XYZ file of N, CA and C in Angstrom:
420
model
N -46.594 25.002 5.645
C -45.509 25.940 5.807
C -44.298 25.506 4.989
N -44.169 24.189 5.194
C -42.664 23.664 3.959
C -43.072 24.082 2.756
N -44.434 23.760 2.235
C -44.741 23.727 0.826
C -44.117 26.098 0.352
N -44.611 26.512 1.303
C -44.359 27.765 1.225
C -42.983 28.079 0.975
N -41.527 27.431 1.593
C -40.411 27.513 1.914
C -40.285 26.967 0.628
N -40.629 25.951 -0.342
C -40.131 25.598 -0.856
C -39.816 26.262 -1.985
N -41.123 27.055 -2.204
C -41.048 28.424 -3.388
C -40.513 29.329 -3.323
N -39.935 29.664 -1.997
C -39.180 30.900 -2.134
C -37.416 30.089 -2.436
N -37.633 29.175 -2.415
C -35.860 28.362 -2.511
C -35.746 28.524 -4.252
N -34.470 29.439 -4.695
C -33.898 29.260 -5.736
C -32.866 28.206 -6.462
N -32.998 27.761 -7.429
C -32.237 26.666 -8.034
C -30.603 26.662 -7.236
N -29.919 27.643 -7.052
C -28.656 28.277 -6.253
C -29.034 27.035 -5.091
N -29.866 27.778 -4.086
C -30.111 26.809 -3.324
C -29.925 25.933 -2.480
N -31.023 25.026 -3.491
C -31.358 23.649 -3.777
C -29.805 23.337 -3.956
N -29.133 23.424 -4.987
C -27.949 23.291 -5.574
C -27.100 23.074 -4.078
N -26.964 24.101 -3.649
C -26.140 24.338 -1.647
C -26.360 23.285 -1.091
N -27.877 22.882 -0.618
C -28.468 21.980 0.139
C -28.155 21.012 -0.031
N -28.107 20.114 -1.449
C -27.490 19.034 -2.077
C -26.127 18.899 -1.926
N -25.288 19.811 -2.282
C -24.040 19.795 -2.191
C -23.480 19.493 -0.315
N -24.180 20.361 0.500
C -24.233 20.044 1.626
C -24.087 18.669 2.453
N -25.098 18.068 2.089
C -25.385 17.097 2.468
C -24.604 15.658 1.724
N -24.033 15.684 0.563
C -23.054 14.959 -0.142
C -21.965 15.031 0.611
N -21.558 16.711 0.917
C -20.549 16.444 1.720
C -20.361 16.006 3.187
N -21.713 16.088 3.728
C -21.960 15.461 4.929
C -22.071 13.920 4.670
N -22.536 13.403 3.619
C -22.515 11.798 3.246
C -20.557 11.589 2.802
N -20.308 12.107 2.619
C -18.957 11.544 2.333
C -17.862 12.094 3.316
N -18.186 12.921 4.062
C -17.382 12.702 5.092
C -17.881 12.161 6.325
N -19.083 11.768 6.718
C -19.051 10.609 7.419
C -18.619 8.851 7.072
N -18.347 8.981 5.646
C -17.935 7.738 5.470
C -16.346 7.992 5.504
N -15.555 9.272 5.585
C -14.106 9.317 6.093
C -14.189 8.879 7.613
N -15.014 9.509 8.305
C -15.114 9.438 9.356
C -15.221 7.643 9.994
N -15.796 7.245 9.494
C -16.414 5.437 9.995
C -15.225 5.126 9.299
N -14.456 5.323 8.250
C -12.664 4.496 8.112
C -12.461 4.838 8.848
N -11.810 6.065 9.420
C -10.675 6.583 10.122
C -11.056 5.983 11.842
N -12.449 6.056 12.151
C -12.682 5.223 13.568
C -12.389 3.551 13.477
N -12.759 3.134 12.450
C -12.449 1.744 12.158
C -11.241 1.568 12.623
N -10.309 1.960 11.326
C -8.740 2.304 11.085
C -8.331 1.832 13.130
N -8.728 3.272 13.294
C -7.932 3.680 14.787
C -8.395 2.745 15.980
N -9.357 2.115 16.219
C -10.212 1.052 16.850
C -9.419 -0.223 17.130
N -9.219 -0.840 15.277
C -8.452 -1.995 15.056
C -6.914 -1.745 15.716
N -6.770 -0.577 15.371
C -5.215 -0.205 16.002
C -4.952 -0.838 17.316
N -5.750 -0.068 18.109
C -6.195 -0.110 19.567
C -6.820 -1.070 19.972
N -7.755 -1.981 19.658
C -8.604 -3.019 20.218
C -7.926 -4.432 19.521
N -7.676 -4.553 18.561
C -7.587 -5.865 17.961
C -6.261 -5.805 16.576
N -5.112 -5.260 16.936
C -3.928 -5.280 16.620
C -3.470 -6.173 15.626
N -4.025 -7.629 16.443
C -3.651 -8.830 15.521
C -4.087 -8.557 13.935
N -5.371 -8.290 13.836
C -5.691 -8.307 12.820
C -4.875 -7.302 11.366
N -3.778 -6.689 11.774
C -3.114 -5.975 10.796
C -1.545 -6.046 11.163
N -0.996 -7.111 12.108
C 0.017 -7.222 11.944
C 0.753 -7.800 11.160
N 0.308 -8.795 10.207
C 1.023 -8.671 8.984
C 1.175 -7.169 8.099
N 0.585 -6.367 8.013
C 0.618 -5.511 7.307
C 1.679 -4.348 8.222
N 1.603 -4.356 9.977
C 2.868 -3.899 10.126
C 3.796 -4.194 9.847
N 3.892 -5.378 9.642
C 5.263 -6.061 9.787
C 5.720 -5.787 8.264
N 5.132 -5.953 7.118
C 5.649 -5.797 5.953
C 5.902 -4.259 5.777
N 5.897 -3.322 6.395
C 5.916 -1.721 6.220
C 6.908 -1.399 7.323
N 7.062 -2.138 7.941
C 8.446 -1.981 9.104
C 8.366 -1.440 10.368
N 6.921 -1.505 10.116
C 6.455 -1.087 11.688
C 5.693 -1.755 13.172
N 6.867 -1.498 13.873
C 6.522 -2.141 15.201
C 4.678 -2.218 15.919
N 4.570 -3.619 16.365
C 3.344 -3.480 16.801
C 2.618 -2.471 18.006
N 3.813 -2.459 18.829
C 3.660 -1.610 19.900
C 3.312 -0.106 19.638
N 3.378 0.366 18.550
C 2.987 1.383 17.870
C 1.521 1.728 17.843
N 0.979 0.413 17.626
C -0.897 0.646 17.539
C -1.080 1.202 18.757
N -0.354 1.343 19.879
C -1.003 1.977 21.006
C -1.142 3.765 20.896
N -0.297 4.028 20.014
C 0.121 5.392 19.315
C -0.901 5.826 18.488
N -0.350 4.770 17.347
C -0.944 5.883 15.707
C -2.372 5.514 16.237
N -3.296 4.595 17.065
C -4.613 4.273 17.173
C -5.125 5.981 17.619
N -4.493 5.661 19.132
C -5.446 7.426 19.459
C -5.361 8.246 18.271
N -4.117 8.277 17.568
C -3.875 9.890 17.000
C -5.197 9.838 15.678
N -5.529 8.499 15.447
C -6.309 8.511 13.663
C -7.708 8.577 14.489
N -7.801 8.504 15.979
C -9.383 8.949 16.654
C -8.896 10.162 16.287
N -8.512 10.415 17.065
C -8.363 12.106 17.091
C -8.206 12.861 15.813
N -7.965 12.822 15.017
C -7.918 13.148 13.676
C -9.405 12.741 13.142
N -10.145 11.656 13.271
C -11.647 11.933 13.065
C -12.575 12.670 13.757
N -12.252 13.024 14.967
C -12.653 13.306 16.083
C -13.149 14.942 15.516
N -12.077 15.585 15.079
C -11.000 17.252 14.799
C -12.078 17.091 13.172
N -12.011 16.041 12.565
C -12.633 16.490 11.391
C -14.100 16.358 11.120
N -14.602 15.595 11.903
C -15.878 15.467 12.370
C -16.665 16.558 13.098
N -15.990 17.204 13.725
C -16.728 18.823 14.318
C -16.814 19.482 13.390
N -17.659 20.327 12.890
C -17.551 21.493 12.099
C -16.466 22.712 12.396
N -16.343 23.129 13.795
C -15.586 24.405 14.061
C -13.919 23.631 14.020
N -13.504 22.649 14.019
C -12.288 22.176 13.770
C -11.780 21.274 12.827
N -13.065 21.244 11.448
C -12.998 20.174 10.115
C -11.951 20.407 9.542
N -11.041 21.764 9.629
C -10.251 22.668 8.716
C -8.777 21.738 9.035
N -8.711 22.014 10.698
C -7.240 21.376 11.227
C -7.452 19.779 11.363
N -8.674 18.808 11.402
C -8.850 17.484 11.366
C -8.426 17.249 9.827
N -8.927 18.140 8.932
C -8.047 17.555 7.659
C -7.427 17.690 6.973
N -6.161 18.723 7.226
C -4.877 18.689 7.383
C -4.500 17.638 8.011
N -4.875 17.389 9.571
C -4.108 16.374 9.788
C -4.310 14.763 9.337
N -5.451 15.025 8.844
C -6.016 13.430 8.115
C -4.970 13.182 7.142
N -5.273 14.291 6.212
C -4.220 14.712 4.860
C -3.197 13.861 5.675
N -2.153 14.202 6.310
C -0.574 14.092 7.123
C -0.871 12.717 6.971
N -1.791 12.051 8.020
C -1.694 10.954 8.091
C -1.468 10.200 7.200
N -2.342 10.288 6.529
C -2.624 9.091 4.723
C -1.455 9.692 4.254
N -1.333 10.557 3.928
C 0.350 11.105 2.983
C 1.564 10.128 3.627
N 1.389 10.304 5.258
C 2.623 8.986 5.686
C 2.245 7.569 5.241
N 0.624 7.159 5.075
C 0.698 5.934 5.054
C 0.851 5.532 3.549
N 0.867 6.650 2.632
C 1.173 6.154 1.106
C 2.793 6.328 1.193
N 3.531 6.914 1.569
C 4.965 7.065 1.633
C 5.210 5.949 2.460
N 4.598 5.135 3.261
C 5.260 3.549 4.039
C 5.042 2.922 2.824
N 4.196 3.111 1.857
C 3.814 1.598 1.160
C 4.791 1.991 -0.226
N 5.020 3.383 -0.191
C 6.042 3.815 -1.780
C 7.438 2.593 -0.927
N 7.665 3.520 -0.074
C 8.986 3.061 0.708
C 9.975 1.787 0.438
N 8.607 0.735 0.768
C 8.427 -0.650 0.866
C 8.405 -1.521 -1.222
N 8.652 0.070 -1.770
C 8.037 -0.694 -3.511
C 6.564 -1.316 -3.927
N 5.641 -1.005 -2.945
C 4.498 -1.099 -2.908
C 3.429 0.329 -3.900
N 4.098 0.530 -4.900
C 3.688 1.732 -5.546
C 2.088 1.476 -6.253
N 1.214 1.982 -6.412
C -0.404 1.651 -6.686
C -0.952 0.258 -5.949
N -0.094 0.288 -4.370
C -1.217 -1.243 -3.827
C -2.198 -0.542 -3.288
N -3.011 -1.940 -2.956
C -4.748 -1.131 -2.292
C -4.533 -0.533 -1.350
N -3.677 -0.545 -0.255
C -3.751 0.753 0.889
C -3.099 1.472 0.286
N -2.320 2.105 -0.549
C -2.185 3.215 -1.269
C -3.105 3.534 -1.784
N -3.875 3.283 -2.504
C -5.296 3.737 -3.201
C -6.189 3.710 -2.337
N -6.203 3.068 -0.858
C -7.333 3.707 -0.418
C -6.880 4.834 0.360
N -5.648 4.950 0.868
C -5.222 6.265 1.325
C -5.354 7.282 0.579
N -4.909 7.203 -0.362
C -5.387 8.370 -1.796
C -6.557 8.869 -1.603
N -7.441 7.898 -2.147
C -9.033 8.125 -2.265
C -9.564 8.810 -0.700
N -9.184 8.176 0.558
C -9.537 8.810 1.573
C -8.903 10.279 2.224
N -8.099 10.811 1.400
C -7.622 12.075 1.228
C -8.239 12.674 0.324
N -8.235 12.392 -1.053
C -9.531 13.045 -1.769
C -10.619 13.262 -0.942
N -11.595 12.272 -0.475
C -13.072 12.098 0.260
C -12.869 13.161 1.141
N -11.915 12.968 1.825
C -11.503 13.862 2.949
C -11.795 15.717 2.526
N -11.223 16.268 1.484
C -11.238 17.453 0.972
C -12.440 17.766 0.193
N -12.793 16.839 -0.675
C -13.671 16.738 -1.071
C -15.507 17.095 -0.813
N -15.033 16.143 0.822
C -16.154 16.373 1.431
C -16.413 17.578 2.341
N -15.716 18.250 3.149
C -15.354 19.185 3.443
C -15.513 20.253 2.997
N -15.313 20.326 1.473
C -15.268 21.357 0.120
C -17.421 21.444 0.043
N -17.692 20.356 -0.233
C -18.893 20.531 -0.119
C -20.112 20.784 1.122
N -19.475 20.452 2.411
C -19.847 20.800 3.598
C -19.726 22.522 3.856
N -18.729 22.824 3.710
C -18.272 24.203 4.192
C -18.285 25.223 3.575
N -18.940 25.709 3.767
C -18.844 27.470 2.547
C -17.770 27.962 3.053
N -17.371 27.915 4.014
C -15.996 28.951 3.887
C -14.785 28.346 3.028
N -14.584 27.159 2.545
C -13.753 26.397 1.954
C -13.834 27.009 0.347
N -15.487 26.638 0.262
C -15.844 26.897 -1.632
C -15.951 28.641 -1.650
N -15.887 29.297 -0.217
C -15.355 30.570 -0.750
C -14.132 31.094 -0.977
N -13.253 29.931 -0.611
C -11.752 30.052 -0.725
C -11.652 29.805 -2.286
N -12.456 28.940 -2.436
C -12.191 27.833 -3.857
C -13.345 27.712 -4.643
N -13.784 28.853 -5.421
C -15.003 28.422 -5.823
C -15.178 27.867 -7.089
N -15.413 26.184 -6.590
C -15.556 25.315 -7.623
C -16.915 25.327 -8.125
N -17.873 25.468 -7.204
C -18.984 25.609 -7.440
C -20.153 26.324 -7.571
N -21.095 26.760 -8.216
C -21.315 28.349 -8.398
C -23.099 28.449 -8.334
């Protein structure tokens, strides 16, 4: 029965299916940062308080920004709410490259990986969602 399915599938497709699933591979790897990210916040603090401390932000805070970067994977990880999880992903990383501009930290590695995980973020999404690439059709 697959072998049958497979002949009636046009190059278009195939093309969808692939694209699909790229974007399902790359936004689960937004997804495993952003739980990481929010985890360390919440469970084991120590491990990035130098990096609060050089950005000017209080430790007592991880009890905060931790839930909100679950919840923001949480929102982008569903399909029926990927749209408003990454917007607010977007928000997030946009504040955390504006702490590190702030600070004169202009092209350091958490700026570039905030970058890149805002790209991944749209990116992946773009290829997950037809209603996105029918907004935007990059791909044809």
């Amino acid at each position: 029965m697959s072998e049958t399915m497979n002949l009636h599938q046009t190059p278009e497709t195939v093309t969808l299916h692939r694209a699909r699933w790229a974007g399902r591979i790359v936004s689960a790897f937004v997804v495993v940062a952003l739980a990481a990210d929010g985890t360390i916040q919440l469970f084991a603090p120590a491990q990035i308080a130098s990096m609060l401390q050089e950005t000017g932000f209080a430790m007592d805070l991880t009890l905060i920004v931790g839930p909100i970067i679950l919840a923001c994977a949480i929102l982008y990880a569903i399909p029926a709410t990927a749209f408003l999880g990454a917007i607010l992903v977007t928000g997030f990383l946009g504040g955390a490259i504006c702490a590190h501009v702030r600070i004169g930290e202009l092209g350091s590695p958490p700026e570039i990986v905030s970058l890149l995980l805002g790209a991944m973020t749209w990116g992946g999404l773009y290829l997950r969602d037809p209603r996105l690439r029918a907004i935007l059709p990059l791909i044809h």
